[in-house]
Amino acid sequence: MIKIENLSKVFRTSEVETVALDKVNINVYKGEFVAVMGPSGCGKSTLLNILGLLDNPTGGSYKLNDTEVANLKEKERTRLRKGEIGFVFQSFNLIDELNVFENVELPLTYMGLSASERKKRVNEMLKRMNISHRAKHFPQQLSGGQQQRVAIARAVITDPKLIL
């Protein structure tokens, strides 16, 4: 599913060059659960941003389902991300102006599903996450654990092949 060879990421400013990833090699197969661990500043977030097609590497190869994605243009990355990758961000990234139902529904809207299909799927997911009773609440009205469950629901609602 994921094949990374000699992946590098360098951040440059006029004064300093920071090597965030230095020739990383990883294979992740379908069905595997992988944890990325290490101290602060070792490149974990940079790696996840590249895996999630939110950033491009400076060098190396990244194949997702046998497709080279390391240097895709933004439009191509967005298309691939839509149904293939689900994200649970460290800070959840829930949209404050949307209620729980709407936050979970958002990825399905981008996929162009009908309103009735979206409603059905979201209600099933909220029930599965044991948060149906908070469907009309806004993120700031939820506990941290409830926000996390909403973020997970939003990440898996499209049945992605990869969850980060």
Short mmCIF file of C-alpha atoms in Angstrom, two decimals, residues 30-143:
data_model
loop_
_atom_site.label_atom_id
_atom_site.label_comp_id
_atom_site.label_asym_id
_atom_site.label_seq_id
_atom_site.Cartn_x
_atom_site.Cartn_y
_atom_site.Cartn_z
CA LYS A 30 -2.69 -3.42 3.52
CA GLY A 31 -4.15 -4.22 6.93
CA GLU A 32 -1.05 -3.23 8.86
CA PHE A 33 -1.15 -0.90 11.84
CA VAL A 34 2.03 1.13 12.17
CA ALA A 35 3.07 3.56 14.91
CA VAL A 36 5.61 6.30 14.22
CA MET A 37 7.48 7.21 17.40
CA GLY A 38 10.38 9.42 18.32
CA PRO A 39 11.42 12.57 20.16
CA SER A 40 10.14 16.05 19.36
CA GLY A 41 11.62 17.42 16.16
CA CYS A 42 12.62 14.08 14.64
CA GLY A 43 10.30 14.39 11.60
CA LYS A 44 7.16 12.46 12.62
CA SER A 45 4.73 15.22 11.63
CA THR A 46 6.66 15.95 8.44
CA LEU A 47 6.45 12.28 7.48
CA LEU A 48 2.70 12.15 8.21
CA ASN A 49 2.12 15.34 6.18
CA ILE A 50 3.89 13.75 3.22
CA LEU A 51 2.05 10.43 3.66
CA GLY A 52 -1.24 12.36 3.76
CA LEU A 53 -0.34 14.30 0.60
CA LEU A 54 -0.41 17.59 2.51
CA ASP A 55 3.24 18.22 1.60
CA ASN A 56 5.75 17.04 -1.00
CA PRO A 57 9.14 15.55 -0.20
CA THR A 58 12.36 17.21 -1.33
CA GLY A 59 13.65 13.91 -2.71
CA GLY A 60 12.98 10.21 -2.93
CA SER A 61 9.99 8.14 -3.93
CA TYR A 62 6.54 7.72 -2.34
CA LYS A 63 4.20 5.17 -3.90
CA LEU A 64 0.63 4.90 -2.65
CA ASN A 65 -1.09 1.82 -4.08
CA ASP A 66 1.65 1.51 -6.73
CA THR A 67 1.17 5.13 -7.89
CA GLU A 68 4.09 7.54 -7.53
CA VAL A 69 2.68 10.48 -5.60
CA ALA A 70 5.83 12.28 -4.39
CA ASN A 71 5.56 15.11 -6.90
CA LEU A 72 1.87 15.29 -7.74
CA LYS A 73 0.36 18.70 -8.32
CA GLU A 74 -2.04 20.06 -5.67
CA LYS A 75 -5.19 19.24 -7.67
CA GLU A 76 -4.08 15.62 -8.12
CA ARG A 77 -3.16 15.29 -4.43
CA THR A 78 -6.56 16.67 -3.41
CA ARG A 79 -8.38 14.22 -5.68
CA LEU A 80 -6.43 11.28 -4.30
CA ARG A 81 -6.86 12.41 -0.68
CA LYS A 82 -10.65 12.72 -0.91
CA GLY A 83 -11.64 9.09 -0.70
CA GLU A 84 -8.34 7.34 -0.01
CA ILE A 85 -6.99 9.01 3.14
CA GLY A 86 -8.60 9.81 6.48
CA PHE A 87 -6.96 12.13 9.00
CA VAL A 88 -7.22 12.45 12.76
CA PHE A 89 -5.22 15.55 13.53
CA GLN A 90 -3.45 16.05 16.85
CA SER A 91 -5.53 19.19 17.46
CA PHE A 92 -8.63 17.56 15.85
CA ASN A 93 -9.17 20.50 13.39
CA LEU A 94 -12.93 20.46 13.85
CA ILE A 95 -14.68 23.44 12.28
CA ASP A 96 -16.08 25.61 15.09
CA GLU A 97 -18.94 26.98 12.95
CA LEU A 98 -20.22 23.48 12.10
CA ASN A 99 -22.01 21.23 14.53
CA VAL A 100 -20.97 17.61 15.14
CA PHE A 101 -23.24 16.25 12.39
CA GLU A 102 -21.95 18.78 9.86
CA ASN A 103 -18.29 18.20 10.77
CA VAL A 104 -18.66 14.46 10.18
CA GLU A 105 -20.72 15.02 7.02
CA LEU A 106 -18.18 17.35 5.39
CA PRO A 107 -15.98 14.71 3.65
CA LEU A 108 -19.10 13.09 2.18
CA THR A 109 -20.19 16.46 0.79
CA TYR A 110 -16.84 16.78 -1.01
CA MET A 111 -17.42 13.34 -2.49
CA GLY A 112 -20.75 14.46 -3.98
CA LEU A 113 -23.03 12.03 -2.14
CA SER A 114 -26.75 12.78 -1.99
CA ALA A 115 -28.17 14.44 1.12
CA SER A 116 -30.13 11.30 2.05
CA GLU A 117 -27.05 9.05 1.74
CA ARG A 118 -24.96 11.51 3.77
CA LYS A 119 -27.59 11.66 6.51
CA LYS A 120 -27.80 7.87 6.70
CA ARG A 121 -24.04 7.40 6.89
CA VAL A 122 -23.46 10.18 9.40
CA ASN A 123 -26.21 8.95 11.72
CA GLU A 124 -24.77 5.41 11.58
CA MET A 125 -21.26 6.71 12.30
CA LEU A 126 -22.37 8.93 15.20
CA LYS A 127 -24.19 5.97 16.71
CA ARG A 128 -21.11 3.78 16.25
CA MET A 129 -18.95 6.42 17.99
CA ASN A 130 -21.53 6.77 20.78
CA ILE A 131 -21.94 10.49 20.15
CA SER A 132 -25.39 10.70 18.49
CA HIS A 133 -26.71 12.66 21.46
CA ARG A 134 -24.27 15.47 20.59
CA ALA A 135 -25.10 15.74 16.86
CA LYS A 136 -26.39 19.33 17.15
CA HIS A 137 -23.62 20.50 19.51
CA PHE A 138 -20.66 22.58 18.35
CA PRO A 139 -17.03 21.53 19.00
CA GLN A 140 -16.53 24.05 21.82
CA GLN A 141 -19.50 22.47 23.64
CA LEU A 142 -17.78 19.06 23.74
CA SER A 143 -15.20 17.51 26.03
#
